[in-house]
């Protein structure tokens, strides 16, 4: 991933492309600030300095810190749903589907969003918070169906799918607490390692990643 300032100044092919790239950069920089200083302590000026742009340039793309945190979590949920949709489209066993869904989310969250902040009440207005919770619940429900499928097919040991998925979400939500873009592990390595570990915990003795024993 290129440096934020270099990517910000890359005008790309179209105005919409430039806007999309710059919004992505804003979310990445904001996530770094929120994870380093906390949401309440982070000011719009901190995010602008992280980007290396003026506050006026920042306000051209986002109007408030609340809008940024909403966009951060909305983008993370977009990535999460991409992964579960990819998994649901596969003809593979449930353990492979779950691995694909979790890996895609973790890798995307760390690579495209530099991690994200854990959403808590008070960050957003009730309306925006309810919207994110609704989408989060849908993601949780679809993961649960994959786990239920795995239990039914005996790819997974008998378990409580709801509790299992909550445990997985808890593990993934903790990643922003320690993740650093400058760390030793790449987003791809983190996604593969976490997804493999979480899926193996449900198995009857390992699982097969697209036909190969893992």
PDB file of C-alpha atoms in Angstrom:
ATOM      1  CA  UNK A   1       0.000   0.000   0.000  1.00  0.00           C
ATOM      2  CA  UNK A   2       1.419   3.370  -0.967  1.00  0.00           C
ATOM      3  CA  UNK A   3       2.031   6.286   1.379  1.00  0.00           C
ATOM      4  CA  UNK A   4      -1.156   8.276   2.155  1.00  0.00           C
ATOM      5  CA  UNK A   5       0.146  11.560   0.741  1.00  0.00           C
ATOM      6  CA  UNK A   6       1.335   9.934  -2.489  1.00  0.00           C
ATOM      7  CA  UNK A   7      -1.997   8.176  -2.961  1.00  0.00           C
ATOM      8  CA  UNK A   8      -3.889  11.367  -2.077  1.00  0.00           C
ATOM      9  CA  UNK A   9      -2.085  13.243  -4.858  1.00  0.00           C
ATOM     10  CA  UNK A  10      -2.623  10.477  -7.423  1.00  0.00           C
ATOM     11  CA  UNK A  11      -5.548  11.848  -9.397  1.00  0.00           C
ATOM     12  CA  UNK A  12      -6.334   8.592 -11.160  1.00  0.00           C
ATOM     13  CA  UNK A  13      -8.622   8.335 -14.177  1.00  0.00           C
ATOM     14  CA  UNK A  14     -11.872   9.953 -13.068  1.00  0.00           C
ATOM     15  CA  UNK A  15     -13.172  12.369 -10.477  1.00  0.00           C
ATOM     16  CA  UNK A  16     -15.199   9.593  -8.830  1.00  0.00           C
ATOM     17  CA  UNK A  17     -12.101   7.411  -8.628  1.00  0.00           C
ATOM     18  CA  UNK A  18     -10.185  10.232  -6.935  1.00  0.00           C
ATOM     19  CA  UNK A  19     -12.996  10.744  -4.447  1.00  0.00           C
ATOM     20  CA  UNK A  20     -13.215   7.026  -3.630  1.00  0.00           C
ATOM     21  CA  UNK A  21      -9.459   6.733  -3.150  1.00  0.00           C
ATOM     22  CA  UNK A  22      -9.302   9.797  -0.930  1.00  0.00           C
ATOM     23  CA  UNK A  23     -12.217   8.637   1.197  1.00  0.00           C
ATOM     24  CA  UNK A  24     -10.482   5.288   1.672  1.00  0.00           C
ATOM     25  CA  UNK A  25      -7.288   7.092   2.718  1.00  0.00           C
ATOM     26  CA  UNK A  26      -9.247   9.228   5.193  1.00  0.00           C
ATOM     27  CA  UNK A  27     -10.764   6.116   6.785  1.00  0.00           C
ATOM     28  CA  UNK A  28      -7.367   4.421   7.008  1.00  0.00           C
ATOM     29  CA  UNK A  29      -5.763   7.467   8.617  1.00  0.00           C
ATOM     30  CA  UNK A  30      -8.716   7.973  10.958  1.00  0.00           C
ATOM     31  CA  UNK A  31      -8.562   4.333  12.064  1.00  0.00           C
ATOM     32  CA  UNK A  32      -4.885   4.782  12.956  1.00  0.00           C
ATOM     33  CA  UNK A  33      -5.707   7.900  14.997  1.00  0.00           C
ATOM     34  CA  UNK A  34      -8.700   6.326  16.760  1.00  0.00           C
ATOM     35  CA  UNK A  35      -6.732   3.206  17.663  1.00  0.00           C
ATOM     36  CA  UNK A  36      -3.764   5.239  18.891  1.00  0.00           C
ATOM     37  CA  UNK A  37      -5.535   8.017  20.817  1.00  0.00           C
ATOM     38  CA  UNK A  38      -9.099   6.763  21.266  1.00  0.00           C
ATOM     39  CA  UNK A  39     -12.199   8.080  19.551  1.00  0.00           C
ATOM     40  CA  UNK A  40     -13.049  10.795  22.051  1.00  0.00           C
ATOM     41  CA  UNK A  41      -9.501  12.186  22.219  1.00  0.00           C
ATOM     42  CA  UNK A  42      -9.016  12.279  18.453  1.00  0.00           C
ATOM     43  CA  UNK A  43      -9.805  15.600  16.773  1.00  0.00           C
ATOM     44  CA  UNK A  44     -10.400  16.322  13.110  1.00  0.00           C
ATOM     45  CA  UNK A  45      -7.083  18.190  13.131  1.00  0.00           C
ATOM     46  CA  UNK A  46      -5.301  15.017  14.251  1.00  0.00           C
ATOM     47  CA  UNK A  47      -6.724  13.138  11.271  1.00  0.00           C
ATOM     48  CA  UNK A  48      -5.746  15.955   8.895  1.00  0.00           C
ATOM     49  CA  UNK A  49      -2.175  15.921  10.253  1.00  0.00           C
ATOM     50  CA  UNK A  50      -2.036  12.140   9.892  1.00  0.00           C
ATOM     51  CA  UNK A  51      -3.013  12.633   6.247  1.00  0.00           C
ATOM     52  CA  UNK A  52      -0.697  15.576   5.697  1.00  0.00           C
ATOM     53  CA  UNK A  53      -3.517  17.780   4.407  1.00  0.00           C
ATOM     54  CA  UNK A  54      -5.371  20.833   5.648  1.00  0.00           C
ATOM     55  CA  UNK A  55      -8.541  20.584   7.732  1.00  0.00           C
ATOM     56  CA  UNK A  56     -10.340  22.335   4.893  1.00  0.00           C
ATOM     57  CA  UNK A  57      -9.326  19.537   2.512  1.00  0.00           C
ATOM     58  CA  UNK A  58     -10.534  16.948   5.021  1.00  0.00           C
ATOM     59  CA  UNK A  59     -13.892  18.690   5.511  1.00  0.00           C
ATOM     60  CA  UNK A  60     -14.422  18.653   1.754  1.00  0.00           C
ATOM     61  CA  UNK A  61     -14.855  14.859   1.948  1.00  0.00           C
ATOM     62  CA  UNK A  62     -16.314  14.318   5.428  1.00  0.00           C
ATOM     63  CA  UNK A  63     -18.314  16.688   7.585  1.00  0.00           C
ATOM     64  CA  UNK A  64     -17.679  15.347  11.073  1.00  0.00           C
ATOM     65  CA  UNK A  65     -15.888  12.794  13.202  1.00  0.00           C
ATOM     66  CA  UNK A  66     -19.178  10.940  13.592  1.00  0.00           C
ATOM     67  CA  UNK A  67     -19.445  10.599   9.810  1.00  0.00           C
ATOM     68  CA  UNK A  68     -15.897   9.190   9.707  1.00  0.00           C
ATOM     69  CA  UNK A  69     -16.522   6.568  12.390  1.00  0.00           C
ATOM     70  CA  UNK A  70     -19.785   5.587  10.701  1.00  0.00           C
ATOM     71  CA  UNK A  71     -18.004   5.257   7.350  1.00  0.00           C
ATOM     72  CA  UNK A  72     -15.216   3.219   8.987  1.00  0.00           C
ATOM     73  CA  UNK A  73     -17.665   0.680  10.354  1.00  0.00           C
ATOM     74  CA  UNK A  74     -19.826   0.722   7.258  1.00  0.00           C
ATOM     75  CA  UNK A  75     -16.751  -0.066   5.147  1.00  0.00           C
ATOM     76  CA  UNK A  76     -15.775  -2.876   7.537  1.00  0.00           C
ATOM     77  CA  UNK A  77     -19.252  -4.364   7.232  1.00  0.00           C
ATOM     78  CA  UNK A  78     -19.035  -4.099   3.446  1.00  0.00           C
ATOM     79  CA  UNK A  79     -15.851  -6.184   3.599  1.00  0.00           C
ATOM     80  CA  UNK A  80     -17.479  -8.654   5.996  1.00  0.00           C
ATOM     81  CA  UNK A  81     -20.475  -9.148   3.721  1.00  0.00           C
ATOM     82  CA  UNK A  82     -18.228  -9.539   0.672  1.00  0.00           C
ATOM     83  CA  UNK A  83     -16.533 -12.434   2.450  1.00  0.00           C
ATOM     84  CA  UNK A  84     -19.705 -14.191   3.524  1.00  0.00           C
ATOM     85  CA  UNK A  85     -21.191 -13.822   0.036  1.00  0.00           C
ATOM     86  CA  UNK A  86     -18.052 -15.369  -1.465  1.00  0.00           C
ATOM     87  CA  UNK A  87     -18.330 -18.225   1.022  1.00  0.00           C
ATOM     88  CA  UNK A  88     -22.017 -18.846   0.362  1.00  0.00           C
ATOM     89  CA  UNK A  89     -21.342 -19.085  -3.373  1.00  0.00           C
ATOM     90  CA  UNK A  90     -18.882 -21.957  -2.916  1.00  0.00           C
ATOM     91  CA  UNK A  91     -19.779 -25.610  -3.425  1.00  0.00           C
ATOM     92  CA  UNK A  92     -17.168 -26.579  -0.812  1.00  0.00           C
ATOM     93  CA  UNK A  93     -17.844 -27.992   2.660  1.00  0.00           C
ATOM     94  CA  UNK A  94     -18.861 -25.655   5.473  1.00  0.00           C
ATOM     95  CA  UNK A  95     -15.394 -25.569   7.013  1.00  0.00           C
ATOM     96  CA  UNK A  96     -13.959 -24.141   3.785  1.00  0.00           C
ATOM     97  CA  UNK A  97     -16.824 -21.649   3.526  1.00  0.00           C
ATOM     98  CA  UNK A  98     -16.236 -20.408   7.058  1.00  0.00           C
ATOM     99  CA  UNK A  99     -12.490 -20.149   6.465  1.00  0.00           C
ATOM    100  CA  UNK A 100     -13.045 -18.067   3.312  1.00  0.00           C
ATOM    101  CA  UNK A 101     -15.519 -15.746   5.040  1.00  0.00           C
ATOM    102  CA  UNK A 102     -13.332 -15.103   8.069  1.00  0.00           C
ATOM    103  CA  UNK A 103     -10.090 -14.763   6.124  1.00  0.00           C
ATOM    104  CA  UNK A 104     -11.593 -12.236   3.725  1.00  0.00           C
ATOM    105  CA  UNK A 105     -12.930 -10.078   6.543  1.00  0.00           C
ATOM    106  CA  UNK A 106      -9.750 -10.104   8.633  1.00  0.00           C
ATOM    107  CA  UNK A 107      -7.473  -9.463   5.672  1.00  0.00           C
ATOM    108  CA  UNK A 108      -9.705  -6.698   4.340  1.00  0.00           C
ATOM    109  CA  UNK A 109     -10.109  -5.052   7.736  1.00  0.00           C
ATOM    110  CA  UNK A 110      -6.356  -4.894   8.295  1.00  0.00           C
ATOM    111  CA  UNK A 111      -5.256  -4.154   4.734  1.00  0.00           C
ATOM    112  CA  UNK A 112      -7.957  -1.822   3.448  1.00  0.00           C
ATOM    113  CA  UNK A 113      -8.899  -0.164   6.730  1.00  0.00           C
ATOM    114  CA  UNK A 114      -5.690  -0.401   8.796  1.00  0.00           C
ATOM    115  CA  UNK A 115      -7.782  -2.233  11.363  1.00  0.00           C
ATOM    116  CA  UNK A 116     -10.876  -0.523  12.677  1.00  0.00           C
ATOM    117  CA  UNK A 117     -12.124   0.588  16.040  1.00  0.00           C
ATOM    118  CA  UNK A 118     -14.530  -1.457  18.123  1.00  0.00           C
ATOM    119  CA  UNK A 119     -17.946   0.156  17.898  1.00  0.00           C
ATOM    120  CA  UNK A 120     -19.471   1.197  21.214  1.00  0.00           C
ATOM    121  CA  UNK A 121     -22.584   3.108  22.103  1.00  0.00           C
ATOM    122  CA  UNK A 122     -22.058   6.839  22.404  1.00  0.00           C
ATOM    123  CA  UNK A 123     -19.883   7.150  19.300  1.00  0.00           C
ATOM    124  CA  UNK A 124     -22.890   7.545  17.013  1.00  0.00           C
ATOM    125  CA  UNK A 125     -26.396   8.881  17.077  1.00  0.00           C
ATOM    126  CA  UNK A 126     -28.994   6.213  17.927  1.00  0.00           C
ATOM    127  CA  UNK A 127     -30.192   6.075  14.306  1.00  0.00           C
ATOM    128  CA  UNK A 128     -26.743   5.459  12.847  1.00  0.00           C
ATOM    129  CA  UNK A 129     -25.838   3.031  15.620  1.00  0.00           C
ATOM    130  CA  UNK A 130     -29.009   1.000  15.004  1.00  0.00           C
ATOM    131  CA  UNK A 131     -28.201   0.836  11.285  1.00  0.00           C
ATOM    132  CA  UNK A 132     -24.756  -0.619  11.932  1.00  0.00           C
ATOM    133  CA  UNK A 133     -26.056  -3.034  14.554  1.00  0.00           C
ATOM    134  CA  UNK A 134     -28.696  -4.264  12.091  1.00  0.00           C
ATOM    135  CA  UNK A 135     -26.036  -4.990   9.478  1.00  0.00           C
ATOM    136  CA  UNK A 136     -23.726  -6.564  12.066  1.00  0.00           C
ATOM    137  CA  UNK A 137     -26.561  -8.842  13.201  1.00  0.00           C
ATOM    138  CA  UNK A 138     -27.166  -9.912   9.597  1.00  0.00           C
ATOM    139  CA  UNK A 139     -23.494 -10.817   9.215  1.00  0.00           C
ATOM    140  CA  UNK A 140     -23.577 -12.757  12.467  1.00  0.00           C
ATOM    141  CA  UNK A 141     -26.711 -14.615  11.340  1.00  0.00           C
ATOM    142  CA  UNK A 142     -25.152 -15.651   8.040  1.00  0.00           C
ATOM    143  CA  UNK A 143     -21.995 -16.893   9.729  1.00  0.00           C
ATOM    144  CA  UNK A 144     -24.200 -18.839  12.124  1.00  0.00           C
ATOM    145  CA  UNK A 145     -25.910 -20.560   9.211  1.00  0.00           C
ATOM    146  CA  UNK A 146     -22.533 -21.710   7.883  1.00  0.00           C
ATOM    147  CA  UNK A 147     -21.681 -23.129  11.313  1.00  0.00           C
ATOM    148  CA  UNK A 148     -25.081 -24.846  11.496  1.00  0.00           C
ATOM    149  CA  UNK A 149     -24.436 -26.341   8.061  1.00  0.00           C
ATOM    150  CA  UNK A 150     -21.082 -27.625   9.272  1.00  0.00           C
ATOM    151  CA  UNK A 151     -22.577 -29.235  12.362  1.00  0.00           C
ATOM    152  CA  UNK A 152     -25.307 -30.878  10.285  1.00  0.00           C
ATOM    153  CA  UNK A 153     -22.756 -32.266   7.797  1.00  0.00           C
ATOM    154  CA  UNK A 154     -20.406 -33.313  10.628  1.00  0.00           C
ATOM    155  CA  UNK A 155     -17.641 -31.052   9.320  1.00  0.00           C
ATOM    156  CA  UNK A 156     -17.838 -29.436  12.769  1.00  0.00           C
ATOM    157  CA  UNK A 157     -18.226 -31.017  16.158  1.00  0.00           C
ATOM    158  CA  UNK A 158     -21.605 -30.454  17.855  1.00  0.00           C
ATOM    159  CA  UNK A 159     -21.721 -26.940  19.293  1.00  0.00           C
ATOM    160  CA  UNK A 160     -23.917 -23.940  19.993  1.00  0.00           C
ATOM    161  CA  UNK A 161     -23.596 -21.963  16.711  1.00  0.00           C
ATOM    162  CA  UNK A 162     -24.662 -18.696  18.309  1.00  0.00           C
ATOM    163  CA  UNK A 163     -22.052 -18.875  21.071  1.00  0.00           C
ATOM    164  CA  UNK A 164     -19.380 -20.032  18.642  1.00  0.00           C
ATOM    165  CA  UNK A 165     -19.976 -17.131  16.247  1.00  0.00           C
ATOM    166  CA  UNK A 166     -19.994 -14.629  19.119  1.00  0.00           C
ATOM    167  CA  UNK A 167     -16.628 -16.005  20.241  1.00  0.00           C
ATOM    168  CA  UNK A 168     -15.259 -15.631  16.711  1.00  0.00           C
ATOM    169  CA  UNK A 169     -16.514 -12.071  16.418  1.00  0.00           C
ATOM    170  CA  UNK A 170     -14.939 -11.276  19.776  1.00  0.00           C
ATOM    171  CA  UNK A 171     -11.573 -12.600  18.601  1.00  0.00           C
ATOM    172  CA  UNK A 172     -11.760 -10.641  15.348  1.00  0.00           C
ATOM    173  CA  UNK A 173     -12.921  -7.452  17.065  1.00  0.00           C
ATOM    174  CA  UNK A 174      -9.832  -7.591  19.268  1.00  0.00           C
ATOM    175  CA  UNK A 175      -7.463  -7.365  16.289  1.00  0.00           C
ATOM    176  CA  UNK A 176      -7.599  -3.530  16.115  1.00  0.00           C
ATOM    177  CA  UNK A 177      -6.328  -3.404  19.699  1.00  0.00           C
ATOM    178  CA  UNK A 178      -2.938  -4.751  18.660  1.00  0.00           C
ATOM    179  CA  UNK A 179      -2.724  -4.537  14.864  1.00  0.00           C
ATOM    180  CA  UNK A 180      -0.122  -2.210  13.344  1.00  0.00           C
ATOM    181  CA  UNK A 181       0.422  -1.692   9.591  1.00  0.00           C
ATOM    182  CA  UNK A 182       4.148  -1.620  10.437  1.00  0.00           C
ATOM    183  CA  UNK A 183       4.048  -4.951  12.280  1.00  0.00           C
ATOM    184  CA  UNK A 184       5.848  -8.153  11.344  1.00  0.00           C
ATOM    185  CA  UNK A 185       2.815  -9.892   9.826  1.00  0.00           C
ATOM    186  CA  UNK A 186       1.061  -8.876   6.631  1.00  0.00           C
ATOM    187  CA  UNK A 187      -2.732  -8.612   6.465  1.00  0.00           C
ATOM    188  CA  UNK A 188      -2.755 -11.778   4.333  1.00  0.00           C
ATOM    189  CA  UNK A 189      -0.773 -13.720   6.953  1.00  0.00           C
ATOM    190  CA  UNK A 190      -2.975 -12.444   9.772  1.00  0.00           C
ATOM    191  CA  UNK A 191      -6.154 -13.341   7.882  1.00  0.00           C
ATOM    192  CA  UNK A 192      -4.950 -16.845   7.044  1.00  0.00           C
ATOM    193  CA  UNK A 193      -3.630 -17.563  10.549  1.00  0.00           C
ATOM    194  CA  UNK A 194      -6.697 -16.339  12.425  1.00  0.00           C
ATOM    195  CA  UNK A 195      -9.195 -17.933  10.062  1.00  0.00           C
ATOM    196  CA  UNK A 196      -7.386 -21.286  10.139  1.00  0.00           C
ATOM    197  CA  UNK A 197      -7.172 -21.229  13.942  1.00  0.00           C
ATOM    198  CA  UNK A 198     -10.824 -20.298  14.425  1.00  0.00           C
ATOM    199  CA  UNK A 199     -12.124 -22.916  11.992  1.00  0.00           C
ATOM    200  CA  UNK A 200      -9.903 -25.668  13.350  1.00  0.00           C
ATOM    201  CA  UNK A 201     -11.401 -25.080  16.778  1.00  0.00           C
ATOM    202  CA  UNK A 202     -14.732 -26.348  15.447  1.00  0.00           C
ATOM    203  CA  UNK A 203     -13.461 -29.310  13.490  1.00  0.00           C
ATOM    204  CA  UNK A 204     -13.474 -33.025  13.945  1.00  0.00           C
ATOM    205  CA  UNK A 205      -9.721 -33.141  13.340  1.00  0.00           C
ATOM    206  CA  UNK A 206      -8.681 -30.443  10.846  1.00  0.00           C
ATOM    207  CA  UNK A 207     -10.250 -29.040   7.716  1.00  0.00           C
ATOM    208  CA  UNK A 208      -9.562 -28.912   3.994  1.00  0.00           C
ATOM    209  CA  UNK A 209      -8.800 -25.619   2.299  1.00  0.00           C
ATOM    210  CA  UNK A 210     -10.278 -26.019  -1.171  1.00  0.00           C
ATOM    211  CA  UNK A 211      -9.493 -29.711  -1.226  1.00  0.00           C
ATOM    212  CA  UNK A 212      -6.089 -29.654   0.495  1.00  0.00           C
ATOM    213  CA  UNK A 213      -5.566 -30.719   4.105  1.00  0.00           C
ATOM    214  CA  UNK A 214      -4.645 -27.796   6.349  1.00  0.00           C
TER     215      UNK A 214
END
